[in-house]
Short mmCIF file of N, CA and C in Angstrom, two decimals:
data_model
loop_
_atom_site.label_atom_id
_atom_site.label_comp_id
_atom_site.label_asym_id
_atom_site.label_seq_id
_atom_site.Cartn_x
_atom_site.Cartn_y
_atom_site.Cartn_z
N MET A 1 0.84 -1.15 0.02
CA MET A 1 0.05 -0.01 -0.07
C MET A 1 0.83 1.23 0.05
N SER A 2 0.53 2.24 -0.71
CA SER A 2 1.23 3.44 -0.89
C SER A 2 1.04 4.24 0.48
N VAL A 3 2.10 4.83 0.93
CA VAL A 3 2.01 5.66 2.11
C VAL A 3 1.19 6.90 1.77
N ALA A 4 1.26 7.43 0.64
CA ALA A 4 0.57 8.68 0.27
C ALA A 4 -0.79 8.43 -0.21
N GLY A 5 -1.31 7.17 -0.47
CA GLY A 5 -2.61 6.82 -1.01
C GLY A 5 -3.73 7.18 -0.02
N THR A 6 -4.89 7.46 -0.54
CA THR A 6 -6.07 7.69 0.38
C THR A 6 -6.59 6.30 0.78
N LEU A 7 -6.79 6.27 2.06
CA LEU A 7 -7.19 5.00 2.75
C LEU A 7 -8.69 4.93 2.71
N GLY A 8 -9.34 5.99 2.81
CA GLY A 8 -10.74 6.13 2.92
C GLY A 8 -11.26 7.53 3.09
N ARG A 9 -12.47 7.75 3.26
CA ARG A 9 -13.07 9.04 3.50
C ARG A 9 -13.98 9.11 4.72
N ALA A 10 -13.92 10.17 5.48
CA ALA A 10 -14.81 10.44 6.54
C ALA A 10 -14.79 11.89 6.88
N LEU A 11 -15.92 12.36 7.35
CA LEU A 11 -16.06 13.81 7.76
C LEU A 11 -15.68 14.83 6.64
N GLY A 12 -15.99 14.40 5.48
CA GLY A 12 -15.69 15.21 4.25
C GLY A 12 -14.18 15.40 4.02
N SER A 13 -13.28 14.52 4.49
CA SER A 13 -11.92 14.53 4.29
C SER A 13 -11.46 13.14 3.92
N ASP A 14 -10.25 13.11 3.25
CA ASP A 14 -9.57 11.92 2.94
C ASP A 14 -8.74 11.51 4.15
N ILE A 15 -8.64 10.17 4.32
CA ILE A 15 -7.89 9.59 5.48
C ILE A 15 -6.61 9.08 4.82
N HIS A 16 -5.51 9.41 5.36
CA HIS A 16 -4.24 8.84 4.94
C HIS A 16 -3.39 8.27 6.18
N PHE A 17 -2.50 7.48 5.86
CA PHE A 17 -1.48 7.10 6.83
C PHE A 17 -0.48 8.22 6.93
N ALA A 18 0.10 8.56 8.09
CA ALA A 18 1.24 9.50 8.22
C ALA A 18 2.34 9.10 7.14
N ALA A 19 2.92 9.97 6.58
CA ALA A 19 3.95 9.76 5.53
C ALA A 19 5.29 9.76 6.02
N ASN A 20 5.59 10.31 7.20
CA ASN A 20 6.93 10.46 7.80
C ASN A 20 6.87 10.79 9.28
N ALA A 21 8.01 10.60 9.93
CA ALA A 21 8.06 10.78 11.35
C ALA A 21 7.55 12.15 11.81
N VAL A 22 7.77 13.25 10.96
CA VAL A 22 7.25 14.66 11.32
C VAL A 22 5.79 14.57 11.57
N GLU A 23 5.02 13.88 10.71
CA GLU A 23 3.61 13.87 10.87
C GLU A 23 3.13 13.04 12.01
N VAL A 24 3.96 12.08 12.31
CA VAL A 24 3.61 11.11 13.55
C VAL A 24 3.93 11.97 14.80
N VAL A 25 4.96 12.75 14.86
CA VAL A 25 5.39 13.48 16.02
C VAL A 25 4.27 14.65 16.30
N TYR A 26 3.96 15.23 15.11
CA TYR A 26 2.82 16.19 15.22
C TYR A 26 1.58 15.66 15.89
N ASN A 27 1.20 14.46 15.46
CA ASN A 27 0.09 13.84 15.98
C ASN A 27 0.20 13.44 17.45
N ILE A 28 1.44 13.11 17.95
CA ILE A 28 1.67 12.80 19.29
C ILE A 28 1.39 14.10 20.10
N HIS A 29 1.93 15.22 19.63
CA HIS A 29 1.80 16.37 20.33
C HIS A 29 0.31 16.91 20.28
N ARG A 30 -0.32 16.64 19.20
CA ARG A 30 -1.74 17.06 19.04
C ARG A 30 -2.56 16.25 20.06
N TRP A 31 -2.34 14.95 20.19
CA TRP A 31 -3.13 14.15 21.02
C TRP A 31 -2.98 14.70 22.56
N ASN A 32 -1.78 14.95 22.99
CA ASN A 32 -1.51 15.46 24.27
C ASN A 32 -2.07 16.74 24.53
N ALA A 33 -2.10 17.67 23.53
CA ALA A 33 -2.72 19.04 23.57
C ALA A 33 -4.26 18.94 23.74
N ASP A 34 -4.77 18.09 22.90
CA ASP A 34 -6.26 17.80 22.80
C ASP A 34 -6.69 17.24 24.11
N MET A 35 -5.92 16.36 24.74
CA MET A 35 -6.33 15.71 26.03
C MET A 35 -6.38 16.64 27.12
N ALA A 36 -5.75 17.89 26.98
CA ALA A 36 -5.76 18.94 28.03
C ALA A 36 -7.03 19.60 28.06
N ARG A 37 -7.88 19.44 27.05
CA ARG A 37 -9.20 20.09 26.97
C ARG A 37 -10.26 19.15 27.49
N PRO A 38 -11.00 19.52 28.69
CA PRO A 38 -11.91 18.57 29.16
C PRO A 38 -12.99 18.12 28.30
N ASP A 39 -13.42 18.87 27.35
CA ASP A 39 -14.51 18.47 26.46
C ASP A 39 -14.03 17.34 25.46
N LEU A 40 -12.78 17.52 25.01
CA LEU A 40 -12.20 16.46 24.12
C LEU A 40 -11.82 15.09 24.97
N ARG A 41 -11.29 15.32 26.11
CA ARG A 41 -10.92 14.23 27.02
C ARG A 41 -12.13 13.41 27.20
N GLU A 42 -13.31 14.05 27.50
CA GLU A 42 -14.43 13.32 27.78
C GLU A 42 -14.94 12.57 26.54
N ARG A 43 -14.74 13.01 25.29
CA ARG A 43 -15.08 12.29 24.13
C ARG A 43 -14.24 11.07 23.91
N TRP A 44 -13.04 11.08 24.34
CA TRP A 44 -12.13 10.04 24.26
C TRP A 44 -12.62 8.80 25.07
N ARG A 45 -13.08 9.12 26.17
CA ARG A 45 -13.60 8.14 27.15
C ARG A 45 -12.31 7.32 27.74
N ARG A 46 -12.58 6.02 27.97
CA ARG A 46 -11.54 5.11 28.40
C ARG A 46 -11.34 4.17 27.34
N ARG A 47 -10.12 4.00 26.86
CA ARG A 47 -9.73 2.98 25.77
C ARG A 47 -8.46 2.28 26.05
N PRO A 48 -8.66 0.89 25.75
CA PRO A 48 -7.48 0.05 25.88
C PRO A 48 -6.38 0.38 25.02
N VAL A 49 -5.15 0.46 25.30
CA VAL A 49 -4.11 0.83 24.40
C VAL A 49 -2.79 -0.15 24.81
N ARG A 50 -2.24 -0.71 23.79
CA ARG A 50 -1.02 -1.50 24.00
C ARG A 50 0.13 -0.80 23.25
N TYR A 51 -0.05 -0.25 22.16
CA TYR A 51 0.93 0.34 21.29
C TYR A 51 1.00 1.86 21.37
N PHE A 52 2.16 2.41 21.73
CA PHE A 52 2.31 3.83 21.83
C PHE A 52 3.40 4.40 20.95
N ALA A 53 3.06 5.48 20.35
CA ALA A 53 4.03 6.24 19.60
C ALA A 53 4.82 7.20 20.47
N HIS A 54 6.11 7.31 20.28
CA HIS A 54 6.89 8.03 21.23
C HIS A 54 7.71 9.06 20.45
N ASP A 55 7.79 10.35 20.92
CA ASP A 55 8.69 11.31 20.48
C ASP A 55 9.78 11.48 21.36
N PRO A 56 11.06 11.00 21.15
CA PRO A 56 12.13 11.05 22.08
C PRO A 56 12.66 12.34 22.46
N ARG A 57 12.38 13.29 21.55
CA ARG A 57 12.89 14.68 21.83
C ARG A 57 12.06 15.34 22.90
N SER A 58 10.73 15.22 22.94
CA SER A 58 9.86 15.80 23.99
C SER A 58 9.61 14.93 25.09
N GLY A 59 9.77 13.58 24.86
CA GLY A 59 9.35 12.62 25.88
C GLY A 59 8.00 12.34 25.94
N GLN A 60 7.14 12.81 24.96
CA GLN A 60 5.74 12.56 24.91
C GLN A 60 5.41 11.35 24.13
N PHE A 61 4.28 10.71 24.54
CA PHE A 61 3.73 9.51 23.92
C PHE A 61 2.29 9.76 23.59
N ALA A 62 1.73 8.80 22.70
CA ALA A 62 0.29 8.89 22.41
C ALA A 62 0.06 7.55 21.82
N PRO A 63 -1.31 7.18 21.92
CA PRO A 63 -1.75 5.89 21.25
C PRO A 63 -1.39 5.88 19.74
N SER A 64 -0.65 4.79 19.35
CA SER A 64 -0.07 4.69 17.95
C SER A 64 -1.23 4.65 16.94
N LYS A 65 -2.46 4.19 17.34
CA LYS A 65 -3.45 4.24 16.39
C LYS A 65 -3.96 5.73 15.99
N PHE A 66 -3.78 6.50 17.05
CA PHE A 66 -4.12 8.01 16.83
C PHE A 66 -3.03 8.56 15.96
N ALA A 67 -1.73 8.35 16.32
CA ALA A 67 -0.63 8.93 15.69
C ALA A 67 -0.54 8.57 14.25
N ALA A 68 -0.97 7.43 13.85
CA ALA A 68 -0.72 6.95 12.49
C ALA A 68 -1.55 7.44 11.33
N TYR A 69 -2.67 8.20 11.60
CA TYR A 69 -3.51 8.60 10.70
C TYR A 69 -3.52 10.16 10.45
N LEU A 70 -4.00 10.64 9.30
CA LEU A 70 -4.05 12.08 9.00
C LEU A 70 -5.50 12.20 8.30
N LEU A 71 -5.91 13.50 8.44
CA LEU A 71 -7.08 13.91 7.70
C LEU A 71 -6.60 14.98 6.68
N LEU A 72 -6.93 14.96 5.42
CA LEU A 72 -6.66 15.94 4.47
C LEU A 72 -7.86 16.37 3.71
N PRO A 73 -7.99 17.68 3.28
CA PRO A 73 -9.22 18.05 2.58
C PRO A 73 -9.47 17.16 1.25
N GLU A 74 -10.63 17.00 0.92
CA GLU A 74 -10.94 16.14 -0.26
C GLU A 74 -10.40 16.74 -1.43
N SER A 75 -10.08 16.05 -2.37
CA SER A 75 -9.54 16.57 -3.68
C SER A 75 -10.38 17.62 -4.27
N GLY A 76 -9.82 18.62 -4.81
CA GLY A 76 -10.65 19.75 -5.33
C GLY A 76 -11.09 20.82 -4.39
N ARG A 77 -10.99 20.56 -3.11
CA ARG A 77 -11.47 21.40 -1.97
C ARG A 77 -10.37 22.36 -1.62
N ARG A 78 -10.60 23.59 -1.50
CA ARG A 78 -9.59 24.52 -1.09
C ARG A 78 -9.03 24.14 0.28
N LEU A 79 -7.79 24.20 0.46
CA LEU A 79 -7.07 23.67 1.58
C LEU A 79 -7.51 24.34 2.97
N ALA A 80 -7.80 25.64 2.86
CA ALA A 80 -8.28 26.34 3.99
C ALA A 80 -9.67 26.02 4.62
N GLU A 81 -10.38 25.26 3.74
CA GLU A 81 -11.76 24.82 4.24
C GLU A 81 -11.72 23.51 4.96
N GLY A 82 -12.30 23.59 6.03
CA GLY A 82 -12.70 22.29 6.79
C GLY A 82 -11.59 21.71 7.57
N ILE A 83 -10.42 22.26 7.65
CA ILE A 83 -9.36 21.72 8.43
C ILE A 83 -9.04 22.66 9.61
N PRO A 84 -9.64 22.45 10.76
CA PRO A 84 -9.31 23.37 11.85
C PRO A 84 -8.01 23.11 12.42
N ALA A 85 -7.24 24.20 12.79
CA ALA A 85 -6.03 24.23 13.50
C ALA A 85 -4.81 23.58 12.69
N SER A 86 -5.02 22.87 11.60
CA SER A 86 -3.98 22.25 10.89
C SER A 86 -4.27 21.75 9.56
N LEU A 87 -3.37 21.85 8.65
CA LEU A 87 -3.58 21.21 7.35
C LEU A 87 -3.61 19.85 7.39
N THR A 88 -2.76 19.27 8.22
CA THR A 88 -2.61 17.88 8.38
C THR A 88 -2.85 17.42 9.82
N GLY A 89 -2.70 16.14 10.06
CA GLY A 89 -2.79 15.72 11.51
C GLY A 89 -4.16 15.05 11.73
N MET A 90 -4.21 14.57 12.97
CA MET A 90 -5.55 14.04 13.40
C MET A 90 -5.92 14.76 14.65
N GLY A 91 -7.09 15.15 14.76
CA GLY A 91 -7.54 15.82 15.98
C GLY A 91 -8.49 14.78 16.79
N LEU A 92 -8.55 15.10 18.11
CA LEU A 92 -9.30 14.21 18.93
C LEU A 92 -10.80 14.12 18.62
N GLN A 93 -11.26 15.36 18.23
CA GLN A 93 -12.77 15.35 17.98
C GLN A 93 -13.01 14.45 16.72
N ALA A 94 -12.18 14.58 15.56
CA ALA A 94 -12.47 13.93 14.40
C ALA A 94 -12.15 12.44 14.71
N TYR A 95 -11.13 12.12 15.44
CA TYR A 95 -10.77 10.69 15.65
C TYR A 95 -11.95 9.96 16.33
N THR A 96 -12.47 10.69 17.49
CA THR A 96 -13.59 10.00 18.02
C THR A 96 -14.89 9.77 17.30
N GLU A 97 -15.01 10.70 16.27
CA GLU A 97 -16.18 10.52 15.41
C GLU A 97 -16.10 9.45 14.41
N ILE A 98 -14.74 9.21 13.93
CA ILE A 98 -14.45 8.17 12.99
C ILE A 98 -14.17 6.74 13.51
N ASP A 99 -13.47 6.71 14.64
CA ASP A 99 -13.16 5.53 15.33
C ASP A 99 -14.35 4.70 15.51
N GLN A 100 -14.21 3.48 15.47
CA GLN A 100 -15.30 2.35 15.58
C GLN A 100 -16.26 2.39 14.56
N LYS A 101 -16.36 3.44 13.65
CA LYS A 101 -17.34 3.50 12.65
C LYS A 101 -16.67 3.20 11.19
N HIS A 102 -15.32 3.27 11.20
CA HIS A 102 -14.67 3.14 9.90
C HIS A 102 -13.79 1.94 10.04
N PRO A 103 -13.92 1.04 9.15
CA PRO A 103 -13.01 -0.14 9.13
C PRO A 103 -11.53 0.04 9.05
N LEU A 104 -11.13 1.10 8.44
CA LEU A 104 -9.71 1.28 8.19
C LEU A 104 -9.05 1.68 9.44
N PHE A 105 -9.72 2.23 10.45
CA PHE A 105 -9.12 2.50 11.76
C PHE A 105 -8.83 1.34 12.50
N ASP A 106 -7.66 0.73 12.22
CA ASP A 106 -7.27 -0.57 12.85
C ASP A 106 -6.01 -0.36 13.56
N GLY A 107 -5.98 -0.57 14.88
CA GLY A 107 -4.74 -0.52 15.65
C GLY A 107 -3.65 -1.36 15.16
N ASN A 108 -3.88 -2.52 14.76
CA ASN A 108 -2.82 -3.47 14.30
C ASN A 108 -2.21 -2.88 13.04
N ARG A 109 -3.03 -2.46 12.17
CA ARG A 109 -2.66 -1.93 10.91
C ARG A 109 -1.79 -0.64 11.13
N ALA A 110 -2.26 0.17 12.14
CA ALA A 110 -1.67 1.53 12.34
C ALA A 110 -0.18 1.18 12.84
N TRP A 111 0.02 0.33 13.93
CA TRP A 111 1.34 0.15 14.42
C TRP A 111 2.28 -0.42 13.42
N ARG A 112 1.70 -1.39 12.67
CA ARG A 112 2.53 -2.09 11.67
C ARG A 112 3.00 -1.02 10.58
N HIS A 113 2.18 -0.10 10.21
CA HIS A 113 2.58 1.05 9.33
C HIS A 113 3.67 1.86 9.87
N LEU A 114 3.51 2.17 11.12
CA LEU A 114 4.61 3.01 11.75
C LEU A 114 5.96 2.29 11.83
N HIS A 115 5.95 1.01 12.17
CA HIS A 115 7.07 0.27 12.31
C HIS A 115 7.66 -0.17 10.89
N GLU A 116 6.79 -0.76 10.00
CA GLU A 116 7.26 -1.29 8.81
C GLU A 116 7.55 -0.35 7.69
N LYS A 117 6.64 0.63 7.66
CA LYS A 117 6.72 1.70 6.54
C LYS A 117 7.59 2.95 6.85
N LEU A 118 7.50 3.31 8.21
CA LEU A 118 8.10 4.54 8.57
C LEU A 118 9.41 4.34 9.45
N GLY A 119 9.78 3.09 9.74
CA GLY A 119 10.97 2.75 10.40
C GLY A 119 11.02 3.05 11.92
N MET A 120 9.84 3.31 12.49
CA MET A 120 9.87 3.47 13.89
C MET A 120 10.16 2.26 14.67
N VAL A 121 11.02 2.26 15.61
CA VAL A 121 11.54 1.18 16.29
C VAL A 121 10.53 0.66 17.38
N ALA A 122 10.03 -0.49 17.25
CA ALA A 122 9.01 -1.10 18.19
C ALA A 122 9.72 -1.91 19.21
N THR A 123 9.67 -1.29 20.42
CA THR A 123 10.25 -2.10 21.63
C THR A 123 9.33 -2.30 22.83
N PRO A 124 9.31 -3.49 23.30
CA PRO A 124 8.42 -3.68 24.55
C PRO A 124 9.09 -2.68 25.60
N LEU A 125 8.15 -2.08 26.30
CA LEU A 125 8.49 -1.12 27.30
C LEU A 125 9.56 -1.65 28.29
N GLU A 126 9.31 -2.89 28.63
CA GLU A 126 10.20 -3.52 29.67
C GLU A 126 11.70 -3.65 29.23
N GLU A 127 11.82 -3.58 27.87
CA GLU A 127 13.22 -3.68 27.31
C GLU A 127 13.91 -2.21 27.09
N MET A 128 13.14 -1.27 27.44
CA MET A 128 13.65 0.16 27.16
C MET A 128 14.58 0.57 28.31
N ASP A 129 15.39 1.65 27.97
CA ASP A 129 16.20 2.14 29.03
C ASP A 129 15.43 2.62 30.12
N ALA A 130 15.99 2.76 31.39
CA ALA A 130 15.25 3.09 32.63
C ALA A 130 14.64 4.55 32.48
N ARG A 131 15.32 5.44 31.81
CA ARG A 131 14.79 6.75 31.65
C ARG A 131 13.61 6.89 30.85
N THR A 132 13.51 6.19 29.67
CA THR A 132 12.29 6.13 28.95
C THR A 132 11.13 5.39 29.67
N VAL A 133 11.44 4.39 30.42
CA VAL A 133 10.38 3.72 31.09
C VAL A 133 9.87 4.54 32.19
N ASP A 134 10.70 5.34 32.89
CA ASP A 134 10.19 6.26 33.94
C ASP A 134 9.36 7.40 33.26
N ARG A 135 9.81 7.96 32.12
CA ARG A 135 9.03 8.94 31.35
C ARG A 135 7.65 8.39 30.99
N PHE A 136 7.72 7.20 30.55
CA PHE A 136 6.36 6.61 30.12
C PHE A 136 5.34 6.49 31.22
N TRP A 137 5.83 5.96 32.39
CA TRP A 137 4.95 5.72 33.51
C TRP A 137 4.54 7.16 34.09
N ARG A 138 5.39 8.10 34.09
CA ARG A 138 4.91 9.45 34.51
C ARG A 138 3.93 10.05 33.57
N TRP A 139 4.13 9.90 32.28
CA TRP A 139 3.28 10.43 31.29
C TRP A 139 1.94 9.63 31.59
N ALA A 140 1.90 8.26 31.62
CA ALA A 140 0.77 7.54 31.69
C ALA A 140 -0.09 7.83 32.94
N GLU A 141 0.59 8.24 34.03
CA GLU A 141 -0.15 8.66 35.31
C GLU A 141 -1.08 9.74 34.99
N GLY A 142 -0.76 10.68 34.17
CA GLY A 142 -1.70 11.72 33.93
C GLY A 142 -2.86 11.37 33.00
N PHE A 143 -2.85 10.08 32.54
CA PHE A 143 -3.97 9.69 31.71
C PHE A 143 -4.61 8.33 31.99
N LYS A 144 -4.37 7.99 33.37
CA LYS A 144 -4.90 6.76 33.89
C LYS A 144 -6.43 6.68 33.82
N ASP A 145 -7.21 7.89 33.75
CA ASP A 145 -8.55 7.79 33.65
C ASP A 145 -9.13 7.50 32.13
N VAL A 146 -8.18 7.68 31.21
CA VAL A 146 -8.57 7.49 29.81
C VAL A 146 -7.84 6.42 29.08
N LEU A 147 -6.75 6.01 29.59
CA LEU A 147 -6.03 4.91 29.01
C LEU A 147 -6.00 3.67 29.80
N GLY A 148 -6.50 2.55 29.30
CA GLY A 148 -6.39 1.27 29.82
C GLY A 148 -5.10 0.61 29.26
N ILE A 149 -3.98 0.74 29.88
CA ILE A 149 -2.68 0.26 29.36
C ILE A 149 -2.74 -1.28 29.38
N GLN A 150 -2.71 -1.90 28.25
CA GLN A 150 -2.71 -3.37 28.20
C GLN A 150 -1.35 -3.92 28.63
N LYS A 151 -1.42 -5.09 29.00
CA LYS A 151 -0.29 -5.83 29.46
C LYS A 151 0.86 -5.88 28.38
N GLY A 152 1.96 -5.56 28.84
CA GLY A 152 3.15 -5.66 27.83
C GLY A 152 3.09 -4.54 26.78
N PRO A 153 2.97 -3.30 27.30
CA PRO A 153 2.98 -2.14 26.36
C PRO A 153 4.18 -2.10 25.44
N VAL A 154 3.98 -1.66 24.24
CA VAL A 154 5.02 -1.64 23.25
C VAL A 154 5.18 -0.09 22.72
N VAL A 155 6.38 0.25 22.61
CA VAL A 155 6.55 1.70 22.35
C VAL A 155 7.26 1.74 20.96
N LEU A 156 6.67 2.52 19.99
CA LEU A 156 7.19 2.74 18.70
C LEU A 156 7.92 4.22 18.72
N THR A 157 9.18 4.17 18.63
CA THR A 157 9.94 5.46 18.84
C THR A 157 10.24 6.08 17.41
N ALA A 158 9.95 7.27 17.37
CA ALA A 158 10.31 8.01 16.10
C ALA A 158 11.77 8.19 15.94
N PRO A 159 12.40 7.85 14.80
CA PRO A 159 13.86 7.96 14.62
C PRO A 159 14.17 9.50 14.76
N LEU A 160 15.26 9.74 15.53
CA LEU A 160 15.69 11.08 15.76
C LEU A 160 16.11 11.76 14.50
N TRP A 161 16.55 10.98 13.49
CA TRP A 161 16.92 11.64 12.19
C TRP A 161 15.68 11.96 11.35
N GLY A 162 14.50 11.57 11.78
CA GLY A 162 13.33 11.74 10.92
C GLY A 162 12.82 13.12 10.92
N TYR A 163 13.24 14.01 11.86
CA TYR A 163 12.66 15.38 11.75
C TYR A 163 13.62 16.31 12.43
#
């Protein structure tokens, strides 16, 4: 499958996989920023997560399924229409409206894309260095109400050279 190809359509936009580490890192930061808003955090509810995307520069994490997808304006539409806050990326409001309703939103497919197509390194959390493990659990503490961390979490780390 082409990284740049449209996977499907939802909310008047084309859905794509992230094409590079920069887009993934943007989504990691976007998830964390959106989760700071009580209205969006409530929409997320509690979700089980095993695979997490990681930005080693900031020390932030996000569910890999969220980090792997982008929304882009449909073909022929002016870029400024319909994309609040960003041309690319995934927002929590859009994600919660699409997730569970669209078959392409698949966590397994998402983490495999990040690992196999974008070269993100998939490492079981227990095998990571102590600093990253500590950062992960500190980060996770702030989201214990919304993340049901599955046994054996796996962290997909963005390559430092990727952005």
